[in-house]
Coordinates of C-alpha atoms in Angstrom, one line a residue:
X1 CA -164.4 -77.8 13.3
X2 CA -165.0 -81.1 11.8
X3 CA -167.5 -79.6 9.5
X4 CA -165.7 -77.0 8.3
X5 CA -162.6 -79.8 7.6
X6 CA -165.9 -81.5 5.2
X7 CA -166.8 -78.5 3.4
X8 CA -163.3 -78.2 2.6
X9 CA -162.4 -81.9 1.5
X10 CA -166.0 -81.0 -0.8
X11 CA -164.9 -78.6 -2.4
X12 CA -161.6 -80.1 -3.1
X13 CA -162.7 -83.3 -4.4
X14 CA -164.6 -81.4 -6.6
X15 CA -162.2 -79.9 -7.7
X16 CA -159.7 -82.9 -8.1
X17 CA -162.3 -84.4 -9.6
X18 CA -162.4 -82.4 -12.5
X19 CA -158.5 -82.4 -13.1
X20 CA -158.6 -86.1 -13.3
X21 CA -161.7 -86.4 -15.7
X22 CA -161.3 -86.7 -19.4
X23 CA -163.2 -83.6 -19.8
X24 CA -163.5 -82.1 -23.8
X25 CA -165.1 -79.3 -25.1
X26 CA -167.6 -79.7 -28.5
X27 CA -164.8 -82.3 -29.9
X28 CA -164.9 -83.4 -33.9
X29 CA -163.3 -86.2 -34.9
X30 CA -160.2 -86.3 -36.3
X31 CA -161.8 -87.2 -39.9
X32 CA -164.3 -84.6 -39.3
X33 CA -165.5 -82.2 -42.3
X34 CA -165.2 -78.9 -40.0
X35 CA -161.0 -79.3 -40.2
X36 CA -161.9 -78.9 -44.6
X37 CA -163.2 -74.8 -43.1
X38 CA -161.4 -71.8 -42.3
X39 CA -162.7 -72.4 -38.8
X40 CA -159.6 -71.6 -37.2
X41 CA -159.6 -75.5 -34.8
X42 CA -157.7 -75.1 -31.5
X43 CA -156.5 -78.1 -29.0
X44 CA -155.9 -76.5 -25.7
X45 CA -154.9 -78.2 -22.0
X46 CA -157.9 -78.7 -19.6
X47 CA -157.7 -76.0 -17.0
X48 CA -157.1 -77.5 -13.2
X49 CA -159.7 -74.9 -12.7
X50 CA -162.7 -73.4 -14.5
X51 CA -161.6 -69.9 -14.7
X52 CA -158.6 -71.5 -16.7
X53 CA -160.6 -72.7 -19.9
X54 CA -163.3 -69.6 -19.4
X55 CA -159.8 -67.0 -19.8
X56 CA -158.9 -68.3 -22.6
X57 CA -162.5 -69.0 -23.9
X58 CA -162.6 -65.2 -23.2
X59 CA -159.9 -64.2 -25.4
X60 CA -160.4 -66.0 -28.0
X61 CA -164.0 -64.2 -28.4
X62 CA -162.9 -60.9 -28.1
X63 CA -160.4 -62.1 -31.1
X64 CA -163.3 -63.3 -33.4
X65 CA -165.1 -59.8 -32.4
X66 CA -162.1 -58.2 -33.3
X67 CA -160.9 -60.4 -36.4
X68 CA -164.6 -61.3 -37.5
X69 CA -162.7 -64.9 -38.0
X70 CA -164.1 -67.8 -36.3
X71 CA -162.8 -70.5 -33.5
X72 CA -163.6 -73.8 -31.9
X73 CA -161.9 -74.3 -28.6
X74 CA -161.1 -78.4 -27.5
X75 CA -160.4 -79.3 -24.1
X76 CA -158.5 -82.3 -23.2
X77 CA -156.5 -83.5 -20.2
X78 CA -152.9 -83.0 -21.6
X79 CA -152.2 -86.2 -21.6
X80 CA -155.1 -87.2 -23.7
X81 CA -154.1 -84.4 -25.8
X82 CA -150.9 -85.5 -26.5
X83 CA -152.2 -88.7 -28.2
X84 CA -155.0 -87.6 -29.6
X85 CA -152.0 -84.9 -31.6
X86 CA -149.9 -87.7 -32.8
X87 CA -152.4 -89.6 -34.2
X88 CA -154.2 -86.9 -35.6
X89 CA -150.7 -85.7 -37.1
X90 CA -150.3 -89.2 -38.6
X91 CA -153.8 -88.9 -40.0
X92 CA -152.9 -85.7 -41.8
X93 CA -155.6 -83.8 -40.2
X94 CA -154.4 -82.3 -37.0
X95 CA -155.8 -79.1 -35.1
X96 CA -154.4 -75.1 -36.4
X97 CA -152.9 -74.2 -32.6
X98 CA -151.8 -76.9 -30.1
X99 CA -151.0 -76.1 -26.5
X100 CA -149.8 -78.4 -24.2
X101 CA -148.1 -79.6 -21.0
X102 CA -146.3 -81.8 -22.8
X103 CA -145.6 -79.7 -25.9
X104 CA -142.7 -78.4 -24.6
X105 CA -140.6 -81.5 -22.9
X106 CA -141.6 -84.2 -25.8
X107 CA -143.5 -82.9 -28.7
X108 CA -142.2 -79.7 -30.0
X109 CA -138.9 -80.7 -30.0
X110 CA -139.6 -83.4 -32.0
X111 CA -142.0 -82.8 -34.2
X112 CA -139.6 -79.4 -35.1
X113 CA -137.0 -82.2 -35.8
X114 CA -139.3 -83.7 -38.1
X115 CA -140.1 -80.8 -40.0
X116 CA -143.9 -81.1 -38.7
X117 CA -144.2 -77.4 -37.1
X118 CA -144.6 -74.0 -39.1
X119 CA -141.9 -71.9 -38.5
X120 CA -143.0 -68.7 -36.5
X121 CA -139.9 -66.8 -36.5
X122 CA -142.6 -63.7 -38.2
X123 CA -143.9 -63.8 -35.4
X124 CA -141.0 -63.8 -32.3
X125 CA -138.8 -61.8 -34.2
X126 CA -140.6 -58.8 -33.9
X127 CA -140.8 -58.6 -30.1
X128 CA -137.6 -60.8 -30.0
X129 CA -136.1 -58.4 -27.2
X130 CA -139.6 -59.3 -24.8
X131 CA -138.2 -62.0 -23.7
X132 CA -135.3 -63.7 -22.2
X133 CA -132.7 -66.1 -23.6
X134 CA -133.8 -68.6 -21.2
X135 CA -137.2 -68.3 -22.9
X136 CA -136.0 -67.8 -26.7
X137 CA -133.7 -71.3 -26.3
X138 CA -136.7 -73.0 -25.4
X139 CA -138.6 -72.5 -28.7
X140 CA -135.6 -72.1 -30.9
X141 CA -135.6 -75.1 -32.0
X142 CA -134.0 -77.5 -35.4
X143 CA -135.8 -79.1 -38.1
X144 CA -133.7 -81.9 -39.2
X145 CA -135.6 -82.5 -42.2
X146 CA -133.4 -83.4 -45.3
X147 CA -130.9 -83.4 -42.6
X148 CA -130.3 -79.8 -43.0
X149 CA -130.6 -79.3 -39.0
X150 CA -131.7 -75.9 -39.1
X151 CA -132.9 -74.0 -35.9
X152 CA -135.0 -71.6 -35.9
X153 CA -138.6 -70.5 -34.2
X154 CA -140.9 -73.0 -34.1
X155 CA -143.5 -72.4 -31.4
X156 CA -144.5 -69.4 -29.4
X157 CA -143.8 -68.9 -25.6
X158 CA -147.2 -68.8 -24.0
X159 CA -146.2 -68.6 -20.2
X160 CA -143.5 -70.4 -17.9
X161 CA -143.1 -72.3 -14.2
X162 CA -140.4 -73.1 -12.1
X163 CA -140.5 -75.3 -8.9
X164 CA -141.6 -74.1 -6.3
X165 CA -142.4 -75.9 -2.7
X166 CA -145.8 -76.0 -1.3
X167 CA -146.8 -76.4 2.5
X168 CA -149.4 -76.3 5.6
X169 CA -148.2 -73.2 7.3
X170 CA -150.7 -74.3 10.3
X171 CA -149.4 -77.7 10.6
X172 CA -146.2 -76.0 11.3
X173 CA -147.3 -74.6 13.8
X174 CA -148.5 -77.4 15.5
X175 CA -145.7 -79.4 15.1
X176 CA -144.3 -76.8 17.7
X177 CA -142.3 -75.1 14.5
X178 CA -142.4 -71.5 12.7
X179 CA -141.9 -70.6 9.4
X180 CA -138.5 -68.6 10.8
X181 CA -137.4 -72.1 11.5
X182 CA -136.5 -73.7 8.2
X183 CA -132.8 -72.9 7.1
X184 CA -132.4 -71.7 3.9
X185 CA -129.2 -74.5 3.7
X186 CA -129.6 -77.9 1.7
X187 CA -129.5 -80.3 4.2
X188 CA -131.0 -78.4 7.0
X189 CA -133.8 -77.5 4.9
X190 CA -135.1 -81.3 5.0
X191 CA -134.4 -82.1 8.1
X192 CA -136.7 -79.4 9.2
X193 CA -139.2 -81.3 7.6
X194 CA -138.6 -84.4 8.7
X195 CA -138.9 -83.1 12.2
X196 CA -142.3 -81.9 11.8
X197 CA -143.4 -85.1 11.4
X198 CA -142.1 -86.4 14.3
X199 CA -143.1 -83.4 16.3
X200 CA -146.7 -83.9 14.8
X201 CA -149.1 -85.7 17.2
X202 CA -150.9 -88.0 14.2
X203 CA -149.8 -89.2 11.2
X204 CA -149.2 -87.0 8.6
X205 CA -145.9 -87.3 6.6
X206 CA -143.9 -84.8 6.2
X207 CA -142.4 -84.8 2.8
X208 CA -144.6 -85.5 -0.6
X209 CA -141.8 -86.3 -3.5
X210 CA -143.8 -88.4 -5.7
X211 CA -141.8 -92.0 -6.2
X212 CA -144.0 -93.2 -9.5
X213 CA -144.1 -93.9 -12.9
X214 CA -147.2 -92.6 -14.1
X215 CA -146.9 -89.1 -12.3
X216 CA -144.8 -86.0 -13.9
X217 CA -143.8 -84.5 -11.2
X218 CA -141.3 -87.1 -10.6
X219 CA -138.9 -86.2 -13.2
X220 CA -139.8 -82.6 -13.1
X221 CA -138.7 -82.9 -8.8
X222 CA -136.1 -85.1 -10.1
X223 CA -134.9 -83.0 -13.1
X224 CA -134.1 -79.8 -10.2
X225 CA -132.4 -82.0 -7.9
X226 CA -130.3 -83.0 -10.4
X227 CA -129.4 -79.4 -10.8
X228 CA -129.0 -79.0 -7.2
X229 CA -126.4 -81.1 -7.2
X230 CA -125.0 -79.5 -10.0
X231 CA -124.9 -82.6 -11.8
X232 CA -124.8 -81.6 -15.9
X233 CA -126.5 -84.5 -18.5
X234 CA -126.5 -82.4 -21.9
X235 CA -123.6 -79.6 -22.1
X236 CA -124.4 -76.3 -23.6
X237 CA -123.6 -77.7 -27.1
X238 CA -126.0 -80.3 -26.2
X239 CA -123.3 -83.0 -25.7
X240 CA -124.3 -86.0 -23.9
X241 CA -122.3 -85.8 -20.7
X242 CA -123.5 -89.4 -18.9
X243 CA -120.2 -91.6 -20.0
X244 CA -118.0 -88.8 -17.4
X245 CA -117.3 -90.1 -14.5
X246 CA -118.7 -87.7 -12.1
X247 CA -121.8 -87.1 -14.0
X248 CA -122.4 -90.8 -13.4
X249 CA -122.1 -90.6 -9.7
X250 CA -123.8 -87.7 -9.6
X251 CA -126.8 -89.7 -10.9
X252 CA -126.7 -92.2 -8.4
X253 CA -125.8 -89.4 -5.7
X254 CA -128.8 -88.3 -6.7
X255 CA -131.1 -91.4 -7.0
X256 CA -129.8 -92.1 -3.9
X257 CA -130.6 -89.6 -1.7
X258 CA -133.9 -88.5 -3.9
X259 CA -135.9 -92.5 -2.5
X260 CA -134.0 -92.0 0.9
X261 CA -136.9 -90.7 2.2
X262 CA -139.5 -92.5 1.0
X263 CA -137.4 -95.6 2.4
X264 CA -137.1 -93.7 6.0
X265 CA -140.9 -93.3 6.3
X266 CA -140.6 -89.9 5.3
X267 CA -142.8 -90.0 2.0
X268 CA -146.3 -92.1 2.1
X269 CA -146.5 -95.4 0.6
X270 CA -148.9 -94.4 -1.8
X271 CA -146.4 -92.1 -3.9
X272 CA -145.3 -95.1 -5.8
X273 CA -148.7 -95.1 -7.6
X274 CA -149.6 -91.1 -7.9
X275 CA -150.6 -89.6 -11.0
X276 CA -150.3 -86.2 -12.0
X277 CA -152.9 -84.4 -9.5
X278 CA -152.1 -86.7 -6.4
X279 CA -150.0 -85.1 -4.8
X280 CA -151.8 -82.0 -5.1
X281 CA -155.0 -84.0 -4.2
X282 CA -152.4 -85.2 -0.6
X283 CA -151.7 -81.4 0.5
X284 CA -154.4 -80.3 -0.1
X285 CA -155.8 -83.1 1.7
X286 CA -153.6 -82.7 4.4
X287 CA -151.9 -86.2 4.4
X288 CA -148.5 -84.4 4.1
X289 CA -147.0 -81.8 5.5
X290 CA -145.0 -80.2 1.5
X291 CA -144.5 -81.1 -1.7
X292 CA -142.8 -79.7 -4.8
X293 CA -144.6 -79.2 -7.9
X294 CA -143.7 -77.1 -10.8
X295 CA -146.4 -74.7 -11.1
X296 CA -148.8 -72.7 -8.7
X297 CA -152.4 -75.7 -9.5
X298 CA -152.0 -75.9 -5.5
X299 CA -152.6 -71.9 -4.5
X300 CA -155.3 -72.1 -7.4
X301 CA -157.4 -74.2 -6.0
X302 CA -157.6 -72.6 -2.9
X303 CA -157.7 -69.3 -4.7
X304 CA -161.4 -69.0 -3.8
X305 CA -161.0 -69.2 0.2
X306 CA -159.4 -66.3 1.4
X307 CA -157.8 -67.5 4.6
X308 CA -156.6 -71.0 3.3
X309 CA -155.1 -69.0 0.3
X310 CA -153.4 -66.1 3.0
X311 CA -153.0 -68.3 5.9
X312 CA -152.7 -71.3 6.1
X313 CA -151.2 -72.4 2.9
X314 CA -147.0 -71.3 2.1
X315 CA -144.9 -71.1 -0.7
X316 CA -141.0 -71.4 -0.4
X317 CA -138.4 -71.7 -2.7
X318 CA -136.1 -74.3 -2.7
X319 CA -132.8 -73.6 -0.6
X320 CA -129.4 -72.9 -1.6
X321 CA -127.7 -76.2 -3.2
X322 CA -125.8 -78.7 -1.6
X323 CA -122.4 -76.2 -2.3
X324 CA -123.8 -73.1 -1.0
X325 CA -124.5 -71.7 -3.9
X326 CA -127.8 -70.1 -4.6
X327 CA -130.6 -72.4 -6.8
X328 CA -131.0 -72.1 -10.1
X329 CA -134.1 -73.0 -11.2
X330 CA -135.5 -75.5 -14.6
X331 CA -138.0 -73.4 -16.4
X332 CA -140.6 -75.1 -18.4
X333 CA -141.5 -73.0 -20.6
X334 CA -145.1 -73.9 -21.9
X335 CA -145.5 -73.5 -26.0
X336 CA -147.9 -73.5 -28.5
X337 CA -147.2 -74.3 -31.7
X338 CA -148.7 -74.7 -35.0
X339 CA -148.7 -77.9 -37.2
X340 CA -146.9 -77.7 -40.8
X341 CA -150.2 -79.5 -42.1
X342 CA -152.6 -77.5 -40.5
X343 CA -155.0 -76.1 -42.8
X344 CA -155.2 -72.9 -41.3
X345 CA -152.0 -71.2 -40.7
X346 CA -152.5 -67.8 -41.7
X347 CA -155.6 -67.9 -39.2
X348 CA -154.1 -69.6 -36.4
X349 CA -150.4 -66.8 -36.7
X350 CA -153.4 -64.2 -36.3
X351 CA -154.7 -65.7 -33.2
X352 CA -151.6 -66.4 -31.3
X353 CA -150.3 -62.8 -32.9
X354 CA -153.1 -61.2 -30.8
X355 CA -152.8 -63.7 -27.4
X356 CA -149.1 -63.0 -27.3
X357 CA -150.1 -59.4 -27.2
X358 CA -148.4 -57.8 -23.7
X359 CA -152.2 -56.3 -22.6
X360 CA -153.7 -59.9 -23.8
X361 CA -151.8 -62.8 -22.2
X362 CA -151.4 -60.6 -19.2
X363 CA -155.1 -60.6 -18.8
X364 CA -155.5 -63.7 -19.8
X365 CA -152.7 -65.3 -17.5
X366 CA -154.5 -63.6 -14.1
X367 CA -158.1 -64.1 -15.2
X368 CA -156.2 -68.5 -15.3
X369 CA -155.5 -67.1 -12.2
X370 CA -152.1 -66.8 -11.4
X371 CA -151.2 -70.4 -11.6
X372 CA -148.8 -69.3 -14.6
X373 CA -145.9 -66.9 -15.1
X374 CA -145.6 -64.3 -17.8
X375 CA -142.5 -64.6 -20.4
X376 CA -142.9 -61.1 -21.9
X377 CA -141.0 -58.5 -20.0
X378 CA -143.7 -56.0 -20.9
X379 CA -146.3 -57.9 -18.5
X380 CA -143.6 -58.6 -15.8
X381 CA -144.2 -54.6 -15.2
X382 CA -147.6 -55.3 -13.9
X383 CA -147.1 -54.9 -10.4
X384 CA -149.3 -58.2 -9.7
X385 CA -146.9 -60.6 -10.5
X386 CA -144.4 -58.8 -7.5
X387 CA -147.3 -57.8 -5.2
X388 CA -145.9 -59.6 -1.7
X389 CA -149.5 -59.1 -0.1
X390 CA -149.2 -62.6 -2.7
X391 CA -146.6 -64.5 -1.3
X392 CA -147.4 -67.6 -3.4
X393 CA -147.4 -65.1 -6.8
X394 CA -144.5 -63.0 -6.0
X395 CA -142.5 -65.9 -4.1
X396 CA -142.6 -68.2 -7.4
X397 CA -141.7 -65.0 -9.7
X398 CA -138.7 -63.7 -7.6
X399 CA -136.3 -66.8 -9.0
X400 CA -137.4 -65.9 -12.9
X401 CA -136.8 -62.0 -12.3
X402 CA -133.4 -62.1 -11.2
X403 CA -132.3 -64.5 -13.9
X404 CA -132.3 -67.7 -11.5
X405 CA -132.7 -70.2 -14.6
X406 CA -131.6 -72.3 -17.2
X407 CA -133.5 -73.9 -20.3
X408 CA -134.7 -77.7 -19.8
X409 CA -132.6 -80.6 -21.8
X410 CA -134.5 -80.1 -25.1
X411 CA -133.8 -77.2 -25.5
X412 CA -130.3 -77.8 -25.7
X413 CA -130.6 -81.4 -27.7
X414 CA -134.4 -83.0 -28.9
X415 CA -133.1 -86.2 -28.2
X416 CA -133.5 -85.4 -24.4
X417 CA -137.6 -85.1 -25.5
X418 CA -137.3 -88.9 -25.6
X419 CA -135.5 -89.2 -22.2
X420 CA -138.8 -87.1 -21.3
X421 CA -141.7 -89.6 -23.3
X422 CA -139.8 -93.0 -22.1
X423 CA -139.7 -91.6 -18.0
X424 CA -136.2 -92.7 -17.7
X425 CA -135.6 -90.7 -15.0
X426 CA -139.3 -92.0 -12.5
X427 CA -138.5 -95.3 -13.7
X428 CA -135.1 -95.3 -11.8
X429 CA -136.5 -93.9 -8.8
X430 CA -140.0 -96.4 -8.8
X431 CA -137.3 -98.8 -9.1
X432 CA -135.1 -98.5 -6.1
X433 CA -138.3 -97.9 -4.2
X434 CA -140.2 -100.5 -5.3
X435 CA -138.1 -103.4 -6.6
X436 CA -135.3 -102.9 -4.4
X437 CA -132.5 -102.3 -6.7
X438 CA -129.2 -100.4 -6.2
X439 CA -129.5 -96.6 -6.8
X440 CA -126.0 -97.7 -8.7
X441 CA -127.9 -100.5 -10.5
X442 CA -131.1 -98.2 -11.4
X443 CA -128.4 -95.4 -12.6
X444 CA -127.4 -97.5 -14.9
X445 CA -129.6 -98.9 -16.7
X446 CA -130.8 -95.4 -16.4
X447 CA -127.7 -94.1 -18.2
X448 CA -127.7 -97.0 -21.2
X449 CA -130.9 -96.2 -21.8
X450 CA -129.8 -92.8 -22.4
X451 CA -127.0 -93.1 -24.4
X452 CA -129.2 -95.9 -26.7
X453 CA -131.8 -93.0 -27.1
X454 CA -129.2 -90.2 -28.5
X455 CA -127.3 -92.9 -30.2
X456 CA -130.5 -93.2 -32.3
X457 CA -132.3 -90.4 -32.6
X458 CA -131.8 -89.4 -35.9

């Protein structure tokens, strides 16, 4: 058993070292002469597994063979990619195609509003019926250039994810519980994981909520908690609602609810310092029983081990809301954009038009290990996504298929991208557990910062 555990941990450490490093492929300097050539330059998120990078390289290679065009792919981790992209845009030498986790929540709403993205309506309109209203809302963005405030399609949807809960089935059994015992009601669901921790014979934390400013998972999970408690920060018309007394109280309640698990000792002390991969790593190293995540990166990390993937690791959706209503999930729609100053816009559109063909994008998503879910209705027809023998993918897919999602707030008002960028919610949570301020103080500070962002947004 000890040997098996060592082998597993060694395997997982290799995966996460690859994820954490700033790995790039064939990087040109920002002012390299290649930016003036007719070689399509693609900047893309570094995958969590090698399969993801190879899947994109395969698509690019097939496109080159089909069209006779040339392309160069550059992989960066998502934090570095966002920074490099903004520097390249300022220098006037942006990539032709940009795809990053930060595009949908931070970059695309802002860049569209500043007139720095190419309109891709000619790609979206002919196949518009293949996308849900939720998907389309995330890429239908406002252009404030010359105060016109016009909306159009400034991004191409590639794939999507919603929050899920990942846990160790064997640890539940060790705690003398069963998966059948997991309640569907809100309070009972979270009490279950506390009880599992109490029943385990050794120190393993029951809940893996991130509490740090540095981890994107902190605000992603907190956004879902706001949704669970029906706290509406922005209304359907894009208007900020934080001056509403009920909304303010809802924010206070959510901060208090979220941080109590840390204060009561059900979340690791180190969670206040976690970076993006650390909740994944803590679960896979069996330091926590469960954690929440907005992609299937945790199952993807162990996919090559059938026993762990199929028998030991579990995936489950969030419980019903505290009101008793079914959960509605915040959908994160990952997008590719073409920069307005890109040297090869025609090539970029040709490549993206090829990529989003149902057969091509479907094969790409499957080759990438199923970490991401489709946005195209035709791709959903593939039984791969609903096959119940793969409980991770089919569980995550079900709420999307049933239409239990809503757009991220940046789709309603681009100013919210600044709320994400400035890590308002993560800071509020972290200040409560680290600095000891009250949830009321944290909420009021967050509200004041959000109002300032919206008041200054142009």
